[in-house]
Structures are given as structure tokens and as C-alpha cells.
């Protein structure tokens, strides 16, 4: 396939065009086109199985797309391993189930990648880590192991761990859905603060309050397609497609 | 008001537990006599212990230690043990046919062994790790003798290789692969063309050597330790690589690993040992003197590496996919994430299985008696073939069993210590 040069200004953080992905014969993502500007906060929502996770996992190549192009921070995602490792170190990701490294302390979780990937001296890495742990408001847990922390604390450590790499883009995949209600707030507060600092963020979430408060744009996915996108105000008050209306009525209905 | 509405109005201070729950009596009551069934089991166990010990203790306690032959023992008292065989032959059981005036060498090797594993077993002493690296060469030299430089040259070669690698990376290229390959090439060339001369020169300048002892003289518990420990140390990394290879996305590597593991696991160790002792000589060019102990070590290593690989694969399978994803999403490369994130956890899960394999390997070293190497079990037959001790069974095998038990029990205890220490979720 002929690769045409796409003109991308420095303002574009992520450029996705005509992207398709299949799991075997199952067409998960269909013709995705999406451009995310620097500093933009995007919330992705949609019914279960609609491909939200798959979409954001394609952005840091945890999943491989088969057609179309993804350009992250000026670097195109190809099979070239060098590019992939580079992009992964620029793009932070936080998972639903935290995925902290249980054999390392909170602090070690945060310094591991900076030391080995960025080759930051250990002392400096620790300083950065403490700074980030303070930002997520748990510096006092630095020497505990993940197994000794509550879910909300673990998730905040996971956010701090990503931040220690000084990423330019952050991906959040339903980071609050494994948490008890009282812990959801502490994690959301951390994310709101991050958004206020100007981080480029893509958040898959069903927290509509959060979407209203911080999102620049809400994207609605269904059946592997982007069905609708809009500013939160219009998205929630004047949804266009029937599928969006149905989804919103289910999620806000009670 | 109904009873259900009861609430405690004042705070109750903690009070000591009832007497029957604590102390020796409490423990006995809770653990040994808590129900009639438990009581029955306890009494039965005590009865069995009694039956076993009632004969064994007088037999062992009253045993003779200083008679000249089994005959003499039987004349004195046929109902007690005749440990005199150990008094007479313990050196052989420990050192095999090793020359008597050189016994200090295996002894020193064994004592140094303890020092060399301490830095590995206890991170507190990790700063002495350099000794663990020097030790293998030192041990080989002490046991087999000859010039110190024929062992030292190996260290010199690798040292030069590492030095070259670092220099290349610092000054010439940033590419690890290029630097690695050129250093390896250098080391190979060094050993082919250069090392012989260097050894001769060094021998003239600083001649240090011990009388050589050939492999067939190695025996007794020394041989078990040589084969067992080398096998353990070598099979561990090979096992890790095989386990990773088996999970690899590269079909050829995967095929090779699966084939190797399945083949080795499907064949009895004895067969491999026979191959080592007899068949290998057919395949090797005539005149090559491929040391028999080395051949046995290679076979034992391959054998337990295959088992190790499967144990570690179990540990790898026990890790959630999220760990791979998290480390990948942080930008760690494949090898970094294996080394820093995946393996530490997978190995921790597999500790019981790994130690199980180690213990199995160590006990399997007794099979070398079948290809007529003189490990303790082989020596037992030799000793029993002797007129003076003909007819003796128990005393020898109890002693041999005890030697193995001490080492294996030690390994098992260490593994439990390690499991406790690595527990991070409490
Ligand atoms: N590894 C896989 N192999 C095959 N199918 C998969 C795989 N991963 C996901 N799928 C399928 O792809 C579809 C999209 O999955 P995805 O996880 O992206 O959905 P989602 O929108 O994140 O859903 P949820 O809200 O439940 O997390 C689903 O139908 C799922 O069954
Ligand atoms: Mg999902």
C-alpha cells in the first residue's frame, strides 16, 4: 500500500486515519478516524464490547492494527520495534486492574522504568518518584508493597508510576471501574488535577460527571465505530444518534 | 423492647484469653485432642512411632564403632549396629579414590563452597559476590590440580572479552549486538590461537600447580557434590531460557525448545548416563579425551534443565497478562521486562517446584554408580564386596542416606525461608 505523507503540525498529539483491526475474523475496529490535539482531554464511552479498550491499546501498540495509520507524537506506529519502545515511553497508560508490580515497593514501581528506560540516575529517579507520589497524595506509602494498599491507593500509585516517565500523553482504561465508590473520587480527583495541568488525556470511562467536568470532547463508540463525538454539553443534552440516546438513557437513566 | 435490639453502650477493655486456650496444655488440647477422632489419630501415631523407635534406638545407640570386621561385631553382639565400617571407611565414602595425601584439597574446596554460596543465598552479603564468581575456577583447580593458569586463562579470556565489550560500547559503537558479537569473536579467537602460548608463558613466570588427579579418582560424597552442585547451577539458567523459548513467538525457537524438553523428559536419566559413558565415545573423533565426569555433568544438567523449564513455565503461566502489558506500556524492552518484572515473580511462584527439582537432581546423582563411577552408593557396593565387611547393609546405607538428607533438608529449609522473605502482600 502506498503511504502518503500526512501533514501533521506539532499541535497534533495523536493522528489516526482509516484504522481497522480484526481479531481473527472478528472486525473489532472499523475505519477509525481521530485526531487528538495537544492538551486535549477526550472521554471515550460506549457499550461493553464496542472496542474502546482495543482502540486505546492500539495507540501504544499493546494491540496491533492491520489497516490504516496511527501517528503518535510525530512517530508512526509500524512494526519497527525501536519506534514502539519510543512511543511507549512517551505514552503513559493506566489500567482497570492497576497492574502494579507486586514484588516491588511503591517507590520501586515508580523508579523502575525511568532508571531502565530513561537511564535516569537512581537518586534523581527517586526524587521524581516522590514528587509524583506527592502529586497523587500518597507519599507516605512510598515504602509499602502494592499488596498492602487499598484499591484507590494502588490506582493512584499506578498513575504516579506512569507520570514518572514524564509522558506527553496519558491513556486511562476504565481506571475506576474496579474500585469501591468511596475510592472512585480520590482517583478521579487525581485525574482532574492532571487535566488541569494540561496533560493530553484519553479516558475510557463511564463516569459521566467526570466527562462533563473535564472533557473537551466526548466520543461515543458502538460496534467498533465512532458513532458520535461532541463537546460534553451538546453530547449529553442533544445527542444526535439513536444509539447514543439509548446508551445515555441506560447509563444516566436511574 | 425485644432482645434483638441489644447494643453495647460502654467500651469493653480487652481481657486475657482463657487459660485453656494458651500454653502447652492449651496447644495440646487444640491440636492433638480436640475431638475423639483427633485423639484416636494422636494415639495411633504415638503407637507407630513407638514401634519404629523401640528397635531402632537400642540398635543404633549400642552400636560398635571400633571393631576390625563385621565378624568381630557379630561375635560381640549381633543385635546392635556395626558402625565400625564407617570408622574404617569414612574417608572413602567422602573422597572416593582421591589420593589420601591430597584429602585437604576436596576439604578446602568444600569449605570454600560454603563461602561462595553465602553471597547468593543471602543478599546481605552480596558484596562478596566476586568470590562466587572466582570459586568455580578455584574449585576445578583444587580438585583436578595441574597448573593454575590452565583454569585462570579462562577467566583472563572472559575478562578481556568483557573489557573489550565495555570499551567498544563506550568509544566506538552504541549498538549492543555489534559490540557483543565482536567481543565474543575476540574471545573465541583468543582461546583458539593465543591462550596456549599465554598459559606456557605464565607457567614459566609464575609457576603455581598442584599434582593432577584424574576424574576416575573422584568419588564418594565429593563426587555427588561436584555433579549435583554444578548441575544445579548450570540447569537453572538453561531452564529459564528454555521456558522463555517455549513461550516465544518465534516458531523455530519454540519448536527447538519444545522438542528438547519433551525428548529429555521422555527419556530415563539412566539412558542419558549410558549415552554419556558409552555412546558419546563413538560419536567423538577418536583420541579425544572428553572427561567422564564432565559428560555426566552435562547429561544431568540437561535432564534437570528440562524439568526446570516446565516448573518455571508454570510460574510464568501464573502471572496475569497485565504484568506484561504494564511493563510494555512503560517502554521496557522484552528482556528488561523479563528480567525486572516477569522473572522475579515467576521464579517466586515456582520456588517450591524449583527446589523440588534441585533436590531430585541431587539425589539422582547416585545413579552414576550404574556407569561405575564411585559415588557413595557405588562405594557401598565396593565396600560390601570386601571380605571384612561382606554382609553389612544398614549401617552403610543409613550413613549415606543421612549425608544426602542433610543437604536436601538444608535446601528445603532455605526455600521455605526464601518464600517467607519474599512474601510482600502482608
Ligand atoms: N484478544 C481478543 N481476541 C478476540 N476478541 C477479543 C479480544 N479482545 C477483545 N475482543 C473482543 O473485541 C471486542 C471489543 O473489546 P474491547 O475490550 O475493546 O471492548 P470494550 O469496549 O473495552 O468493552 P468493556 O466496556 O467491556 O471494557 C469485544 O467484543 C471482545 O469480545
Ligand atoms: Mg474495556
PDB file of C-alpha atoms in Angstrom, chain A residues 57 60 62 85 88-89 91 93 95 99-104 112-113 116-117 145 147-148 161-162 165, chain B residues 321-334 336 339-342 344-345 348 424-426:
ATOM      1  CA  UNK A  57      -4.500  -0.104  23.310  1.00  0.00           C
ATOM      2  CA  UNK A  60       0.562   2.345  22.392  1.00  0.00           C
ATOM      3  CA  UNK A  62      -0.469  -3.239  23.049  1.00  0.00           C
ATOM      4  CA  UNK A  85       9.538   1.336  22.549  1.00  0.00           C
ATOM      5  CA  UNK A  88       5.537   3.542  24.774  1.00  0.00           C
ATOM      6  CA  UNK A  89       7.922   5.590  26.828  1.00  0.00           C
ATOM      7  CA  UNK A  91       2.627   7.476  26.283  1.00  0.00           C
ATOM      8  CA  UNK A  93      -1.210   4.050  30.370  1.00  0.00           C
ATOM      9  CA  UNK A  95      -5.287   0.046  33.575  1.00  0.00           C
ATOM     10  CA  UNK A  99      -1.202  -3.858  37.179  1.00  0.00           C
ATOM     11  CA  UNK A 100       1.316  -2.673  39.730  1.00  0.00           C
ATOM     12  CA  UNK A 101       4.399  -4.845  40.129  1.00  0.00           C
ATOM     13  CA  UNK A 102       3.658  -6.695  43.364  1.00  0.00           C
ATOM     14  CA  UNK A 103       7.268  -7.649  44.070  1.00  0.00           C
ATOM     15  CA  UNK A 104       8.403  -4.020  44.176  1.00  0.00           C
ATOM     16  CA  UNK A 112      11.839   1.144  37.569  1.00  0.00           C
ATOM     17  CA  UNK A 113      11.074   2.494  34.115  1.00  0.00           C
ATOM     18  CA  UNK A 116      15.994   1.376  32.934  1.00  0.00           C
ATOM     19  CA  UNK A 117      14.336   3.105  30.011  1.00  0.00           C
ATOM     20  CA  UNK A 145       4.189  -3.021  48.713  1.00  0.00           C
ATOM     21  CA  UNK A 147      -0.489  -5.702  48.283  1.00  0.00           C
ATOM     22  CA  UNK A 148      -0.599  -3.543  51.408  1.00  0.00           C
ATOM     23  CA  UNK A 161       4.186   5.322  38.007  1.00  0.00           C
ATOM     24  CA  UNK A 162       3.118   6.455  34.549  1.00  0.00           C
ATOM     25  CA  UNK A 165       8.160   8.698  32.745  1.00  0.00           C
TER      26      UNK A 165
ATOM     27  CA  UNK B 321      -1.226 -10.749  31.417  1.00  0.00           C
ATOM     28  CA  UNK B 322      -1.476  -7.306  32.955  1.00  0.00           C
ATOM     29  CA  UNK B 323       2.103  -7.554  34.209  1.00  0.00           C
ATOM     30  CA  UNK B 324       3.418  -7.937  30.665  1.00  0.00           C
ATOM     31  CA  UNK B 325       1.193  -5.112  29.468  1.00  0.00           C
ATOM     32  CA  UNK B 326       2.144  -2.761  32.272  1.00  0.00           C
ATOM     33  CA  UNK B 327       5.856  -3.259  31.718  1.00  0.00           C
ATOM     34  CA  UNK B 328       5.480  -2.952  27.959  1.00  0.00           C
ATOM     35  CA  UNK B 329       3.406   0.211  28.333  1.00  0.00           C
ATOM     36  CA  UNK B 330       6.222   1.766  30.368  1.00  0.00           C
ATOM     37  CA  UNK B 331       8.593   1.251  27.458  1.00  0.00           C
ATOM     38  CA  UNK B 332      10.645  -1.621  28.918  1.00  0.00           C
ATOM     39  CA  UNK B 333      12.106  -3.871  26.234  1.00  0.00           C
ATOM     40  CA  UNK B 334      11.340  -7.599  26.133  1.00  0.00           C
ATOM     41  CA  UNK B 336      14.175  -5.772  30.526  1.00  0.00           C
ATOM     42  CA  UNK B 339      14.429  -9.657  33.945  1.00  0.00           C
ATOM     43  CA  UNK B 340      12.902  -6.944  36.108  1.00  0.00           C
ATOM     44  CA  UNK B 341       9.211  -7.732  36.205  1.00  0.00           C
ATOM     45  CA  UNK B 342       8.282 -11.168  34.923  1.00  0.00           C
ATOM     46  CA  UNK B 344      11.290 -12.232  39.694  1.00  0.00           C
ATOM     47  CA  UNK B 345       7.606 -13.004  40.102  1.00  0.00           C
ATOM     48  CA  UNK B 348       8.998 -16.648  43.261  1.00  0.00           C
ATOM     49  CA  UNK B 424       5.127  -8.953  50.016  1.00  0.00           C
ATOM     50  CA  UNK B 425       1.400  -8.967  50.482  1.00  0.00           C
ATOM     51  CA  UNK B 426       1.335  -8.931  54.274  1.00  0.00           C
TER      52      UNK B 426
END
